[in-house]
Amino acid sequence: MDAAAPTPAFAPDSPEFAANPYPAYADLRARGRAHWYEPTRQWLIPHHADVSALLRDRRLGRTYLHRFTHEEFGRTPPPPEHEPFHTLNDHGLLDLEAPDHTRIRRLVSKAFTPRTVEGLRGYVDELAARLVGQLVADGGGDLISAVAEPLPVAVIAQMLGIPEGDRAPLRPWSAEICGMYELNPSEETARRAVTASLEFSAYLRELIAERRKEPGDDLISALIAAHDEGDRLSEQEMISTCVLLLNAGHEATVNTTGNAWRALFDHPAQLAALRADPATLLSTAVEELLRYDTPLHLFERWVLEDIEIDGVRIPRGSEVALLFGSANHDPAVFDRPDDLDLTRADNPHVSLGAGIHYCLGAPLARVELAASFGELLRQAPGLRLAAEPVRKEGFVIRGFDALQVEC
Ligand code: HEM
């Protein structure tokens, strides 16, 4: 960087920052390990060692409601009109802590097993081949809407047993709910998330009732049947888990695919090497592409007991923002972190999390990414960017709305 250029600032609302947050992350890392950020009243944590340790530290939690009321924790309860969103969100695995998290993760893991994922491999491969085949037949198009999005949406919907005719609203519901995960969501975002939460929950309540009457060979039926020492998922836990699986099950995969192909187009020598030998390179390439431009840049945790980072006391009641994108570019852990190196073998990226909330869908995500990348390499050897990609708003879930390619 030019020595006279201003230091890039951490500015989550700015499109320039979202377009390339990495210089600002480097600046944060150089200046310290914990930074108070007044606009969101959070502590920003940019180093890999701290992000990785705090994800595993039981003095922090995705929620505090298992130990404190809002008032005891010094927080204002959300307005009652946001209740449908919080009811849905707060009963999902991701927003629970022990003992509820342990109980529900155990039950969900009984239904979402490595065998379930292995059993889907044929479906995923065939779907990836079909979607890429269509893109090639069309001579190109939008990689996001043609491949990146329909693949994981269909896979998780198939897994849960959502009938094909019902799938159209899944992506809009999910996108409106995920709007709440950006920093400081607006009232309009909250209103849309509430409407989507109500519609999505009502749809699933009906589907679950149908599966109770007539179980099928799908994850919803398996979740209904899952029990552990007499324990079962409640109706709300089941609805929240299905929504979480549907949202988590595609949102990050869509954005990983878009970010990855943008990165490959920006590094033609790496793309050529991958095309020349996908059998050797594809598995390290998937990990490197997950690291290089991760779709999920910030995860929050509540501080349940005082902690100290680098001599800075972070008291109970605070919120920390773990900067995954920064951790993944920390030179203390990654050699030449800003280089894309598809052969990188030692790659302890945090893109899939760590600790008790480590991504439950990681094996499925890897199967999906390998399938779509593999097909794009095989069927579209001349794939190239046709226009500057259109970036999504926001940086917490960072990706593209559209990525026009030519075959
Ligand atoms: C490239 C794709 C994906 C990425 C980058 C990703 C990333 C993550 C991360 C970072 C977390 C932990 C969040 C935290 O600690 O606060 C997480 C949790 C989770 N993910 Fe994924 N994910 C991906 C795909 C999937 C898929 C395909 C599924 C399911 C079908 C899925 C289901 C889940 C679930 C259920 C959790 C919550 C686990 C828990 O709280 O115990 N994810 N994911």
mmCIF file with all atom_site columns, N, CA and C in Angstrom, residues 3 14 34 49 59 66 110-111 183 187 202 206 208 211 265 269 273 308 330 348 356 360 366 375 386-387:
data_model
loop_
_atom_site.group_PDB
_atom_site.id
_atom_site.type_symbol
_atom_site.label_atom_id
_atom_site.label_alt_id
_atom_site.label_comp_id
_atom_site.label_asym_id
_atom_site.label_entity_id
_atom_site.label_seq_id
_atom_site.pdbx_PDB_ins_code
_atom_site.Cartn_x
_atom_site.Cartn_y
_atom_site.Cartn_z
_atom_site.occupancy
_atom_site.B_iso_or_equiv
_atom_site.pdbx_formal_charge
_atom_site.auth_seq_id
_atom_site.auth_comp_id
_atom_site.auth_asym_id
_atom_site.auth_atom_id
_atom_site.pdbx_PDB_model_num
ATOM 1  N N  . ALA A 1 3   ? 2.499   4.479   1.174   1.00 0.00 ? 3   ALA A N  1
ATOM 2  C CA . ALA A 1 3   ? 2.717   4.903   2.557   1.00 0.00 ? 3   ALA A CA 1
ATOM 3  C C  . ALA A 1 3   ? 1.912   6.139   2.906   1.00 0.00 ? 3   ALA A C  1
ATOM 4  N N  . SER A 1 14  ? -19.700 0.918   5.034   1.00 0.00 ? 14  SER A N  1
ATOM 5  C CA . SER A 1 14  ? -19.210 1.513   3.796   1.00 0.00 ? 14  SER A CA 1
ATOM 6  C C  . SER A 1 14  ? -19.029 0.455   2.702   1.00 0.00 ? 14  SER A C  1
ATOM 7  N N  . ALA A 1 34  ? -7.721  -6.345  20.931  1.00 0.00 ? 34  ALA A N  1
ATOM 8  C CA . ALA A 1 34  ? -9.143  -6.078  21.236  1.00 0.00 ? 34  ALA A CA 1
ATOM 9  C C  . ALA A 1 34  ? -9.390  -4.586  21.065  1.00 0.00 ? 34  ALA A C  1
ATOM 10 N N  . ALA A 1 49  ? -5.557  -16.404 16.805  1.00 0.00 ? 49  ALA A N  1
ATOM 11 C CA . ALA A 1 49  ? -5.424  -17.135 18.079  1.00 0.00 ? 49  ALA A CA 1
ATOM 12 C C  . ALA A 1 49  ? -6.576  -16.751 19.020  1.00 0.00 ? 49  ALA A C  1
ATOM 13 N N  . ARG A 1 59  ? -16.803 -19.092 28.841  1.00 0.00 ? 59  ARG A N  1
ATOM 14 C CA . ARG A 1 59  ? -17.183 -17.837 29.509  1.00 0.00 ? 59  ARG A CA 1
ATOM 15 C C  . ARG A 1 59  ? -17.911 -16.905 28.542  1.00 0.00 ? 59  ARG A C  1
ATOM 16 N N  . HIS A 1 66  ? -29.791 -18.215 28.869  1.00 0.00 ? 66  HIS A N  1
ATOM 17 C CA . HIS A 1 66  ? -29.776 -19.436 29.676  1.00 0.00 ? 66  HIS A CA 1
ATOM 18 C C  . HIS A 1 66  ? -29.261 -19.136 31.081  1.00 0.00 ? 66  HIS A C  1
ATOM 19 N N  . LYS A 1 110 ? -28.405 -37.126 15.443  1.00 0.00 ? 110 LYS A N  1
ATOM 20 C CA . LYS A 1 110 ? -28.906 -38.490 15.197  1.00 0.00 ? 110 LYS A CA 1
ATOM 21 C C  . LYS A 1 110 ? -29.592 -38.579 13.839  1.00 0.00 ? 110 LYS A C  1
ATOM 22 N N  . ALA A 1 111 ? -30.172 -37.451 13.402  1.00 0.00 ? 111 ALA A N  1
ATOM 23 C CA . ALA A 1 111 ? -30.855 -37.432 12.102  1.00 0.00 ? 111 ALA A CA 1
ATOM 24 C C  . ALA A 1 111 ? -29.896 -36.993 10.994  1.00 0.00 ? 111 ALA A C  1
ATOM 25 N N  . LEU A 1 183 ? -25.002 -6.021  11.053  1.00 0.00 ? 183 LEU A N  1
ATOM 26 C CA . LEU A 1 183 ? -24.860 -5.160  12.226  1.00 0.00 ? 183 LEU A CA 1
ATOM 27 C C  . LEU A 1 183 ? -25.960 -4.095  12.194  1.00 0.00 ? 183 LEU A C  1
ATOM 28 N N  . GLU A 1 187 ? -35.354 -0.936  11.146  1.00 0.00 ? 187 GLU A N  1
ATOM 29 C CA . GLU A 1 187 ? -36.723 -1.334  11.511  1.00 0.00 ? 187 GLU A CA 1
ATOM 30 C C  . GLU A 1 187 ? -37.385 -2.063  10.342  1.00 0.00 ? 187 GLU A C  1
ATOM 31 N N  . ALA A 1 202 ? -45.286 -21.062 9.928   1.00 0.00 ? 202 ALA A N  1
ATOM 32 C CA . ALA A 1 202 ? -46.618 -21.622 9.655   1.00 0.00 ? 202 ALA A CA 1
ATOM 33 C C  . ALA A 1 202 ? -46.493 -22.740 8.619   1.00 0.00 ? 202 ALA A C  1
ATOM 34 N N  . GLU A 1 206 ? -47.235 -26.952 9.434   1.00 0.00 ? 206 GLU A N  1
ATOM 35 C CA . GLU A 1 206 ? -48.146 -27.796 8.664   1.00 0.00 ? 206 GLU A CA 1
ATOM 36 C C  . GLU A 1 206 ? -47.419 -29.033 8.111   1.00 0.00 ? 206 GLU A C  1
ATOM 37 N N  . ILE A 1 208 ? -44.702 -30.451 9.259   1.00 0.00 ? 208 ILE A N  1
ATOM 38 C CA . ILE A 1 208 ? -44.343 -31.366 10.349  1.00 0.00 ? 208 ILE A CA 1
ATOM 39 C C  . ILE A 1 208 ? -45.567 -32.203 10.742  1.00 0.00 ? 208 ILE A C  1
ATOM 40 N N  . ARG A 1 211 ? -45.964 -34.914 8.256   1.00 0.00 ? 211 ARG A N  1
ATOM 41 C CA . ARG A 1 211 ? -44.961 -35.984 8.421   1.00 0.00 ? 211 ARG A CA 1
ATOM 42 C C  . ARG A 1 211 ? -45.217 -36.822 9.673   1.00 0.00 ? 211 ARG A C  1
ATOM 43 N N  . PHE A 1 265 ? -11.067 -16.271 -10.828 1.00 0.00 ? 265 PHE A N  1
ATOM 44 C CA . PHE A 1 265 ? -10.921 -15.436 -12.033 1.00 0.00 ? 265 PHE A CA 1
ATOM 45 C C  . PHE A 1 265 ? -9.834  -14.378 -11.831 1.00 0.00 ? 265 PHE A C  1
ATOM 46 N N  . ALA A 1 269 ? -3.488  -18.006 -12.990 1.00 0.00 ? 269 ALA A N  1
ATOM 47 C CA . ALA A 1 269 ? -2.490  -19.088 -12.937 1.00 0.00 ? 269 ALA A CA 1
ATOM 48 C C  . ALA A 1 269 ? -2.966  -20.184 -11.983 1.00 0.00 ? 269 ALA A C  1
ATOM 49 N N  . ALA A 1 273 ? -3.937  -24.057 -12.964 1.00 0.00 ? 273 ALA A N  1
ATOM 50 C CA . ALA A 1 273 ? -3.348  -25.220 -12.276 1.00 0.00 ? 273 ALA A CA 1
ATOM 51 C C  . ALA A 1 273 ? -4.460  -26.151 -11.795 1.00 0.00 ? 273 ALA A C  1
ATOM 52 N N  . GLU A 1 308 ? -10.076 -11.231 29.942  1.00 0.00 ? 308 GLU A N  1
ATOM 53 C CA . GLU A 1 308 ? -9.025  -10.246 29.704  1.00 0.00 ? 308 GLU A CA 1
ATOM 54 C C  . GLU A 1 308 ? -8.285  -10.637 28.430  1.00 0.00 ? 308 GLU A C  1
ATOM 55 N N  . ASP A 1 330 ? -4.478  -13.873 9.039   1.00 0.00 ? 330 ASP A N  1
ATOM 56 C CA . ASP A 1 330 ? -3.505  -13.501 10.071  1.00 0.00 ? 330 ASP A CA 1
ATOM 57 C C  . ASP A 1 330 ? -2.145  -14.129 9.718   1.00 0.00 ? 330 ASP A C  1
ATOM 58 N N  . PRO A 1 348 ? -5.576  -24.046 8.831   1.00 0.00 ? 348 PRO A N  1
ATOM 59 C CA . PRO A 1 348 ? -6.552  -24.083 9.942   1.00 0.00 ? 348 PRO A CA 1
ATOM 60 C C  . PRO A 1 348 ? -7.496  -22.868 9.938   1.00 0.00 ? 348 PRO A C  1
ATOM 61 N N  . ILE A 1 356 ? -18.290 -25.652 20.359  1.00 0.00 ? 356 ILE A N  1
ATOM 62 C CA . ILE A 1 356 ? -19.561 -26.408 20.368  1.00 0.00 ? 356 ILE A CA 1
ATOM 63 C C  . ILE A 1 356 ? -20.473 -26.066 19.190  1.00 0.00 ? 356 ILE A C  1
ATOM 64 N N  . LEU A 1 360 ? -22.394 -27.785 11.760  1.00 0.00 ? 360 LEU A N  1
ATOM 65 C CA . LEU A 1 360 ? -22.938 -29.140 11.681  1.00 0.00 ? 360 LEU A CA 1
ATOM 66 C C  . LEU A 1 360 ? -22.975 -29.623 10.231  1.00 0.00 ? 360 LEU A C  1
ATOM 67 N N  . ARG A 1 366 ? -18.830 -29.253 2.078   1.00 0.00 ? 366 ARG A N  1
ATOM 68 C CA . ARG A 1 366 ? -17.658 -29.666 1.287   1.00 0.00 ? 366 ARG A CA 1
ATOM 69 C C  . ARG A 1 366 ? -18.077 -30.518 0.085   1.00 0.00 ? 366 ARG A C  1
ATOM 70 N N  . GLU A 1 375 ? -17.699 -29.819 -11.485 1.00 0.00 ? 375 GLU A N  1
ATOM 71 C CA . GLU A 1 375 ? -18.454 -29.773 -12.745 1.00 0.00 ? 375 GLU A CA 1
ATOM 72 C C  . GLU A 1 375 ? -18.109 -28.535 -13.566 1.00 0.00 ? 375 GLU A C  1
ATOM 73 N N  . ALA A 1 386 ? -17.825 -12.260 -17.212 1.00 0.00 ? 386 ALA A N  1
ATOM 74 C CA . ALA A 1 386 ? -18.343 -11.474 -18.335 1.00 0.00 ? 386 ALA A CA 1
ATOM 75 C C  . ALA A 1 386 ? -18.606 -10.035 -17.945 1.00 0.00 ? 386 ALA A C  1
ATOM 76 N N  . ALA A 1 387 ? -18.713 -9.770  -16.662 1.00 0.00 ? 387 ALA A N  1
ATOM 77 C CA . ALA A 1 387 ? -18.985 -8.394  -16.200 1.00 0.00 ? 387 ALA A CA 1
ATOM 78 C C  . ALA A 1 387 ? -18.545 -8.299  -14.752 1.00 0.00 ? 387 ALA A C  1
#
